[in-house]
GROMACS .gro file of C-alpha atoms in nm:
model
  335
    1UNK     CA    1  -2.093  -2.322  -0.642
    2UNK     CA    2  -2.449  -2.205  -0.689
    3UNK     CA    3  -2.487  -1.830  -0.719
    4UNK     CA    4  -2.680  -1.638  -0.458
    5UNK     CA    5  -2.882  -1.358  -0.618
    6UNK     CA    6  -3.031  -1.099  -0.386
    7UNK     CA    7  -3.205  -0.858  -0.626
    8UNK     CA    8  -3.462  -0.584  -0.637
    9UNK     CA    9  -3.726  -0.534  -0.906
   10UNK     CA   10  -3.661  -0.237  -1.134
   11UNK     CA   11  -3.935  -0.197  -1.395
   12UNK     CA   12  -3.915  -0.493  -1.634
   13UNK     CA   13  -3.576  -0.606  -1.499
   14UNK     CA   14  -3.420  -0.708  -1.169
   15UNK     CA   15  -3.089  -0.562  -1.050
   16UNK     CA   16  -2.825  -0.709  -0.821
   17UNK     CA   17  -2.811  -0.550  -0.473
   18UNK     CA   18  -2.554  -0.787  -0.319
   19UNK     CA   19  -2.238  -0.959  -0.437
   20UNK     CA   20  -2.091  -1.286  -0.310
   21UNK     CA   21  -1.715  -1.301  -0.246
   22UNK     CA   22  -1.570  -1.650  -0.281
   23UNK     CA   23  -1.273  -1.562  -0.060
   24UNK     CA   24  -0.933  -1.728  -0.047
   25UNK     CA   25  -1.077  -2.073   0.020
   26UNK     CA   26  -1.414  -2.241   0.061
   27UNK     CA   27  -1.279  -2.490   0.320
   28UNK     CA   28  -1.399  -2.394   0.668
   29UNK     CA   29  -1.105  -2.560   0.846
   30UNK     CA   30  -0.853  -2.371   0.635
   31UNK     CA   31  -1.038  -2.043   0.689
   32UNK     CA   32  -1.016  -2.089   1.068
   33UNK     CA   33  -0.640  -2.147   1.036
   34UNK     CA   34  -0.594  -1.844   0.809
   35UNK     CA   35  -0.791  -1.608   1.035
   36UNK     CA   36  -0.531  -1.573   1.319
   37UNK     CA   37  -0.246  -1.562   1.064
   38UNK     CA   38  -0.393  -1.272   0.866
   39UNK     CA   39  -0.515  -1.099   1.182
   40UNK     CA   40  -0.157  -1.103   1.309
   41UNK     CA   41  -0.026  -0.974   0.975
   42UNK     CA   42  -0.281  -0.691   0.973
   43UNK     CA   43  -0.205  -0.584   1.332
   44UNK     CA   44   0.170  -0.589   1.270
   45UNK     CA   45   0.115  -0.387   0.950
   46UNK     CA   46  -0.068  -0.119   1.149
   47UNK     CA   47   0.189  -0.116   1.432
   48UNK     CA   48   0.498  -0.104   1.208
   49UNK     CA   49   0.366   0.160   0.971
   50UNK     CA   50   0.226   0.378   1.252
   51UNK     CA   51   0.550   0.332   1.443
   52UNK     CA   52   0.753   0.443   1.141
   53UNK     CA   53   0.534   0.752   1.094
   54UNK     CA   54   0.567   0.848   1.462
   55UNK     CA   55   0.943   0.789   1.459
   56UNK     CA   56   0.989   1.014   1.156
   57UNK     CA   57   0.765   1.283   1.306
   58UNK     CA   58   0.941   1.276   1.646
   59UNK     CA   59   1.300   1.274   1.519
   60UNK     CA   60   1.402   1.610   1.371
   61UNK     CA   61   1.706   1.434   1.221
   62UNK     CA   62   1.464   1.251   0.988
   63UNK     CA   63   1.285   1.564   0.866
   64UNK     CA   64   1.417   1.532   0.511
   65UNK     CA   65   1.232   1.486   0.178
   66UNK     CA   66   1.306   1.111   0.163
   67UNK     CA   67   1.149   1.042   0.503
   68UNK     CA   68   0.869   1.290   0.433
   69UNK     CA   69   0.768   1.074   0.134
   70UNK     CA   70   0.820   0.755   0.337
   71UNK     CA   71   0.575   0.887   0.597
   72UNK     CA   72   0.302   0.916   0.335
   73UNK     CA   73   0.391   0.578   0.185
   74UNK     CA   74   0.333   0.422   0.528
   75UNK     CA   75   0.001   0.606   0.556
   76UNK     CA   76  -0.103   0.471   0.213
   77UNK     CA   77  -0.008   0.117   0.320
   78UNK     CA   78  -0.223   0.151   0.634
   79UNK     CA   79  -0.526   0.271   0.435
   80UNK     CA   80  -0.470   0.017   0.157
   81UNK     CA   81  -0.450  -0.276   0.397
   82UNK     CA   82  -0.743  -0.146   0.606
   83UNK     CA   83  -0.968  -0.120   0.298
   84UNK     CA   84  -0.947  -0.497   0.246
   85UNK     CA   85  -0.811  -0.686   0.551
   86UNK     CA   86  -1.095  -0.623   0.805
   87UNK     CA   87  -1.357  -0.738   0.554
   88UNK     CA   88  -1.150  -1.041   0.456
   89UNK     CA   89  -1.100  -1.134   0.823
   90UNK     CA   90  -1.472  -1.113   0.898
   91UNK     CA   91  -1.546  -1.328   0.591
   92UNK     CA   92  -1.325  -1.606   0.730
   93UNK     CA   93  -1.583  -1.647   1.009
   94UNK     CA   94  -1.893  -1.635   0.783
   95UNK     CA   95  -2.066  -1.909   0.588
   96UNK     CA   96  -2.202  -1.664   0.329
   97UNK     CA   97  -1.960  -1.390   0.225
   98UNK     CA   98  -2.212  -1.129   0.112
   99UNK     CA   99  -2.121  -0.767   0.041
  100UNK     CA  100  -2.366  -0.495  -0.061
  101UNK     CA  101  -2.339  -0.313  -0.394
  102UNK     CA  102  -2.247   0.016  -0.220
  103UNK     CA  103  -1.996  -0.150   0.014
  104UNK     CA  104  -1.832  -0.321  -0.282
  105UNK     CA  105  -1.804   0.008  -0.470
  106UNK     CA  106  -1.662   0.182  -0.161
  107UNK     CA  107  -1.406  -0.093  -0.100
  108UNK     CA  108  -1.285  -0.081  -0.458
  109UNK     CA  109  -1.272   0.300  -0.461
  110UNK     CA  110  -1.055   0.323  -0.147
  111UNK     CA  111  -0.828   0.033  -0.247
  112UNK     CA  112  -0.779   0.167  -0.601
  113UNK     CA  113  -0.721   0.520  -0.468
  114UNK     CA  114  -0.442   0.399  -0.241
  115UNK     CA  115  -0.292   0.166  -0.504
  116UNK     CA  116  -0.279   0.438  -0.772
  117UNK     CA  117  -0.153   0.699  -0.523
  118UNK     CA  118   0.125   0.456  -0.428
  119UNK     CA  119   0.227   0.429  -0.795
  120UNK     CA  120   0.259   0.808  -0.814
  121UNK     CA  121   0.438   0.832  -0.479
  122UNK     CA  122   0.692   0.565  -0.578
  123UNK     CA  123   0.762   0.772  -0.892
  124UNK     CA  124   0.805   1.083  -0.675
  125UNK     CA  125   1.048   0.896  -0.448
  126UNK     CA  126   1.246   0.781  -0.753
  127UNK     CA  127   1.280   1.142  -0.868
  128UNK     CA  128   1.392   1.240  -0.517
  129UNK     CA  129   1.667   0.975  -0.528
  130UNK     CA  130   1.776   1.099  -0.874
  131UNK     CA  131   1.813   1.457  -0.746
  132UNK     CA  132   2.000   1.334  -0.434
  133UNK     CA  133   2.253   1.138  -0.642
  134UNK     CA  134   2.262   1.339  -0.965
  135UNK     CA  135   2.261   1.688  -0.808
  136UNK     CA  136   2.375   1.647  -0.445
  137UNK     CA  137   2.493   2.008  -0.411
  138UNK     CA  138   2.157   2.147  -0.529
  139UNK     CA  139   1.943   1.888  -0.351
  140UNK     CA  140   1.833   2.117  -0.066
  141UNK     CA  141   1.755   2.399  -0.309
  142UNK     CA  142   1.549   2.175  -0.541
  143UNK     CA  143   1.362   1.952  -0.294
  144UNK     CA  144   1.218   2.232  -0.082
  145UNK     CA  145   0.924   2.157   0.156
  146UNK     CA  146   0.677   2.340  -0.068
  147UNK     CA  147   0.765   2.125  -0.370
  148UNK     CA  148   0.759   1.804  -0.164
  149UNK     CA  149   0.413   1.891  -0.031
  150UNK     CA  150   0.283   1.959  -0.382
  151UNK     CA  151   0.427   1.629  -0.510
  152UNK     CA  152   0.257   1.431  -0.234
  153UNK     CA  153  -0.071   1.619  -0.288
  154UNK     CA  154  -0.041   1.548  -0.661
  155UNK     CA  155   0.003   1.176  -0.593
  156UNK     CA  156  -0.306   1.163  -0.371
  157UNK     CA  157  -0.522   1.376  -0.603
  158UNK     CA  158  -0.417   1.171  -0.909
  159UNK     CA  159  -0.505   0.850  -0.728
  160UNK     CA  160  -0.837   0.993  -0.609
  161UNK     CA  161  -0.953   1.116  -0.951
  162UNK     CA  162  -0.835   0.802  -1.131
  163UNK     CA  163  -1.006   0.574  -0.880
  164UNK     CA  164  -1.324   0.782  -0.888
  165UNK     CA  165  -1.344   0.761  -1.269
  166UNK     CA  166  -1.295   0.382  -1.259
  167UNK     CA  167  -1.549   0.328  -0.980
  168UNK     CA  168  -1.821   0.542  -1.139
  169UNK     CA  169  -1.761   0.384  -1.480
  170UNK     CA  170  -1.783   0.030  -1.339
  171UNK     CA  171  -2.068   0.061  -1.092
  172UNK     CA  172  -2.299   0.251  -1.326
  173UNK     CA  173  -2.312  -0.064  -1.542
  174UNK     CA  174  -2.624  -0.281  -1.525
  175UNK     CA  175  -2.597  -0.601  -1.317
  176UNK     CA  176  -2.894  -0.833  -1.362
  177UNK     CA  177  -2.789  -1.189  -1.283
  178UNK     CA  178  -2.457  -1.349  -1.182
  179UNK     CA  179  -2.325  -1.190  -0.863
  180UNK     CA  180  -2.037  -1.416  -0.754
  181UNK     CA  181  -1.696  -1.244  -0.744
  182UNK     CA  182  -1.416  -1.499  -0.775
  183UNK     CA  183  -1.193  -1.314  -0.533
  184UNK     CA  184  -1.152  -1.214  -0.167
  185UNK     CA  185  -1.217  -0.845  -0.240
  186UNK     CA  186  -1.406  -0.636  -0.496
  187UNK     CA  187  -1.164  -0.632  -0.788
  188UNK     CA  188  -1.273  -0.437  -1.097
  189UNK     CA  189  -1.196  -0.695  -1.372
  190UNK     CA  190  -1.397  -0.954  -1.179
  191UNK     CA  191  -1.692  -0.718  -1.133
  192UNK     CA  192  -1.699  -0.603  -1.497
  193UNK     CA  193  -1.732  -0.965  -1.613
  194UNK     CA  194  -2.064  -0.989  -1.422
  195UNK     CA  195  -2.222  -0.695  -1.603
  196UNK     CA  196  -2.524  -0.745  -1.828
  197UNK     CA  197  -2.454  -0.423  -2.023
  198UNK     CA  198  -2.177  -0.336  -2.268
  199UNK     CA  199  -1.858  -0.280  -2.060
  200UNK     CA  200  -1.655  -0.121  -2.344
  201UNK     CA  201  -1.647   0.231  -2.191
  202UNK     CA  202  -1.551   0.092  -1.850
  203UNK     CA  203  -1.276  -0.123  -2.000
  204UNK     CA  204  -1.139   0.176  -2.190
  205UNK     CA  205  -1.144   0.384  -1.869
  206UNK     CA  206  -0.959   0.108  -1.687
  207UNK     CA  207  -0.704   0.082  -1.969
  208UNK     CA  208  -0.654   0.459  -1.986
  209UNK     CA  209  -0.592   0.486  -1.610
  210UNK     CA  210  -0.354   0.189  -1.621
  211UNK     CA  211  -0.154   0.351  -1.904
  212UNK     CA  212  -0.148   0.708  -1.769
  213UNK     CA  213  -0.107   0.642  -1.396
  214UNK     CA  214   0.033   0.289  -1.371
  215UNK     CA  215   0.269   0.276  -1.667
  216UNK     CA  216   0.326   0.652  -1.658
  217UNK     CA  217   0.460   0.622  -1.302
  218UNK     CA  218   0.667   0.319  -1.401
  219UNK     CA  219   0.816   0.516  -1.691
  220UNK     CA  220   0.916   0.800  -1.454
  221UNK     CA  221   1.073   0.544  -1.218
  222UNK     CA  222   1.271   0.374  -1.497
  223UNK     CA  223   1.377   0.710  -1.641
  224UNK     CA  224   1.494   0.828  -1.297
  225UNK     CA  225   1.694   0.511  -1.243
  226UNK     CA  226   1.845   0.547  -1.588
  227UNK     CA  227   1.978   0.891  -1.488
  228UNK     CA  228   2.080   0.751  -1.147
  229UNK     CA  229   2.281   0.474  -1.316
  230UNK     CA  230   2.453   0.730  -1.540
  231UNK     CA  231   2.538   0.944  -1.234
  232UNK     CA  232   2.668   0.644  -1.037
  233UNK     CA  233   2.897   0.540  -1.324
  234UNK     CA  234   3.059   0.885  -1.313
  235UNK     CA  235   3.169   0.826  -0.952
  236UNK     CA  236   3.533   0.718  -0.958
  237UNK     CA  237   3.562   0.531  -0.627
  238UNK     CA  238   3.397   0.194  -0.571
  239UNK     CA  239   3.306   0.295  -0.217
  240UNK     CA  240   3.127   0.605  -0.348
  241UNK     CA  241   2.932   0.396  -0.600
  242UNK     CA  242   2.829   0.148  -0.331
  243UNK     CA  243   2.712   0.431  -0.105
  244UNK     CA  244   2.511   0.591  -0.387
  245UNK     CA  245   2.348   0.260  -0.478
  246UNK     CA  246   2.272   0.192  -0.111
  247UNK     CA  247   2.051   0.501  -0.093
  248UNK     CA  248   1.831   0.355  -0.370
  249UNK     CA  249   1.830  -0.012  -0.271
  250UNK     CA  250   1.524   0.005  -0.041
  251UNK     CA  251   1.316   0.202  -0.290
  252UNK     CA  252   1.418  -0.026  -0.576
  253UNK     CA  253   1.317  -0.333  -0.373
  254UNK     CA  254   0.977  -0.177  -0.291
  255UNK     CA  255   0.915  -0.086  -0.658
  256UNK     CA  256   1.015  -0.435  -0.780
  257UNK     CA  257   0.783  -0.607  -0.533
  258UNK     CA  258   0.489  -0.377  -0.599
  259UNK     CA  259   0.501  -0.359  -0.977
  260UNK     CA  260   0.621  -0.719  -1.017
  261UNK     CA  261   0.320  -0.869  -0.841
  262UNK     CA  262   0.066  -0.619  -0.981
  263UNK     CA  263   0.178  -0.674  -1.342
  264UNK     CA  264   0.181  -1.052  -1.289
  265UNK     CA  265  -0.185  -1.040  -1.182
  266UNK     CA  266  -0.328  -0.800  -1.440
  267UNK     CA  267  -0.121  -0.886  -1.749
  268UNK     CA  268  -0.122  -1.266  -1.725
  269UNK     CA  269  -0.371  -1.461  -1.943
  270UNK     CA  270  -0.682  -1.567  -1.751
  271UNK     CA  271  -0.796  -1.927  -1.696
  272UNK     CA  272  -0.959  -2.128  -1.416
  273UNK     CA  273  -0.617  -2.240  -1.295
  274UNK     CA  274  -0.467  -1.890  -1.315
  275UNK     CA  275  -0.750  -1.752  -1.098
  276UNK     CA  276  -0.609  -1.938  -0.796
  277UNK     CA  277  -0.261  -1.805  -0.870
  278UNK     CA  278  -0.404  -1.454  -0.911
  279UNK     CA  279  -0.553  -1.477  -0.562
  280UNK     CA  280  -0.213  -1.569  -0.418
  281UNK     CA  281  -0.037  -1.282  -0.600
  282UNK     CA  282  -0.317  -1.038  -0.512
  283UNK     CA  283  -0.287  -1.142  -0.148
  284UNK     CA  284   0.086  -1.067  -0.171
  285UNK     CA  285   0.055  -0.710  -0.301
  286UNK     CA  286  -0.259  -0.626  -0.100
  287UNK     CA  287  -0.172  -0.788   0.234
  288UNK     CA  288   0.201  -0.868   0.243
  289UNK     CA  289   0.361  -0.565   0.072
  290UNK     CA  290   0.214  -0.315   0.326
  291UNK     CA  291   0.389  -0.510   0.602
  292UNK     CA  292   0.713  -0.547   0.404
  293UNK     CA  293   0.757  -0.178   0.308
  294UNK     CA  294   0.842  -0.053   0.661
  295UNK     CA  295   1.078  -0.350   0.701
  296UNK     CA  296   1.252  -0.283   0.369
  297UNK     CA  297   1.307   0.082   0.459
  298UNK     CA  298   1.411   0.012   0.817
  299UNK     CA  299   1.635  -0.296   0.823
  300UNK     CA  300   1.902  -0.158   0.588
  301UNK     CA  301   1.870   0.204   0.694
  302UNK     CA  302   2.128   0.324   0.948
  303UNK     CA  303   1.947   0.655   1.007
  304UNK     CA  304   1.622   0.478   1.102
  305UNK     CA  305   1.811   0.239   1.332
  306UNK     CA  306   1.997   0.523   1.503
  307UNK     CA  307   1.677   0.725   1.544
  308UNK     CA  308   1.507   0.421   1.700
  309UNK     CA  309   1.800   0.372   1.942
  310UNK     CA  310   1.783   0.740   2.045
  311UNK     CA  311   1.409   0.711   2.097
  312UNK     CA  312   1.453   0.403   2.318
  313UNK     CA  313   1.732   0.572   2.519
  314UNK     CA  314   1.514   0.875   2.600
  315UNK     CA  315   1.268   0.703   2.842
  316UNK     CA  316   1.556   0.496   2.983
  317UNK     CA  317   1.760   0.810   3.055
  318UNK     CA  318   1.451   0.986   3.191
  319UNK     CA  319   1.380   0.692   3.420
  320UNK     CA  320   1.741   0.685   3.543
  321UNK     CA  321   1.736   1.062   3.611
  322UNK     CA  322   1.411   1.024   3.806
  323UNK     CA  323   1.562   0.745   4.014
  324UNK     CA  324   1.876   0.947   4.089
  325UNK     CA  325   1.665   1.251   4.175
  326UNK     CA  326   1.462   1.036   4.414
  327UNK     CA  327   1.777   0.896   4.575
  328UNK     CA  328   1.929   1.244   4.622
  329UNK     CA  329   1.602   1.371   4.772
  330UNK     CA  330   1.588   1.080   5.018
  331UNK     CA  331   1.952   1.132   5.116
  332UNK     CA  332   1.877   1.500   5.184
  333UNK     CA  333   1.587   1.403   5.411
  334UNK     CA  334   1.797   1.150   5.606
  335UNK     CA  335   2.057   1.415   5.677
   0.00000   0.00000   0.00000
């Protein structure tokens, strides 16, 4: 595909002002088929995650640290999906998938902020599960609202600062020629490869953030589950072990999906063939995981199911009471 190069003159050089996103496919027929599918996925993602947040906020029974963290995980998934899906959906209907330099930087900043914050939040949730299983009697004393709030704030601030450092480092590079991004969103490794200046500092920044935030969070998760496993093995009854493991199953599934796909994309060797596979995996952790997280935490969770049943019964009971009140009033008038 020939590169499109909108540029502006800057002294003796020209600089790129627009990037071209290749998207998931260059076949128009396939794009028209994918549009309603991904539109449906995006809308369901918004509805399920917003619904989960509202359910947790409305049910006092769910006002515990675990669901407090889950609320913010759903919010991250909404922001993460919204940073990429609307643009991707509009590109399905365009012949030329152009994105401005500033828009590209903004998209990457928000997406990276949410992705890195999710890493930190998943580590926080792992620690919460360790305290719940390893120190059940002291759980309420340790996981107080003030600490939970600080942990969530720390996750968001860490993601923000890490993403900001990556974005500034990448987009202050000089771009003078090729402007085609072989992806459906502005992904940093793809953008760096288009730079005409030395990307060493940017690559080191990217590596440092990946080690400190990405692998640092993974280390905390693995360490927490190591202590959880040791605590579970101390439980004498098989039923008690199963119950303890059940409290971690949803979080463990979410961590496996998130880190499994992300590591597959960014640690696999790059080639022309692997680029197509990277798009598929990227689509999974950017588009599919935000819709799976509320499902993972809801389908196997009795407390969520019971809260949802109570919420559904409320308007039904209210409606029945109104009907009976109306009937009694009418009877009184007839008499």
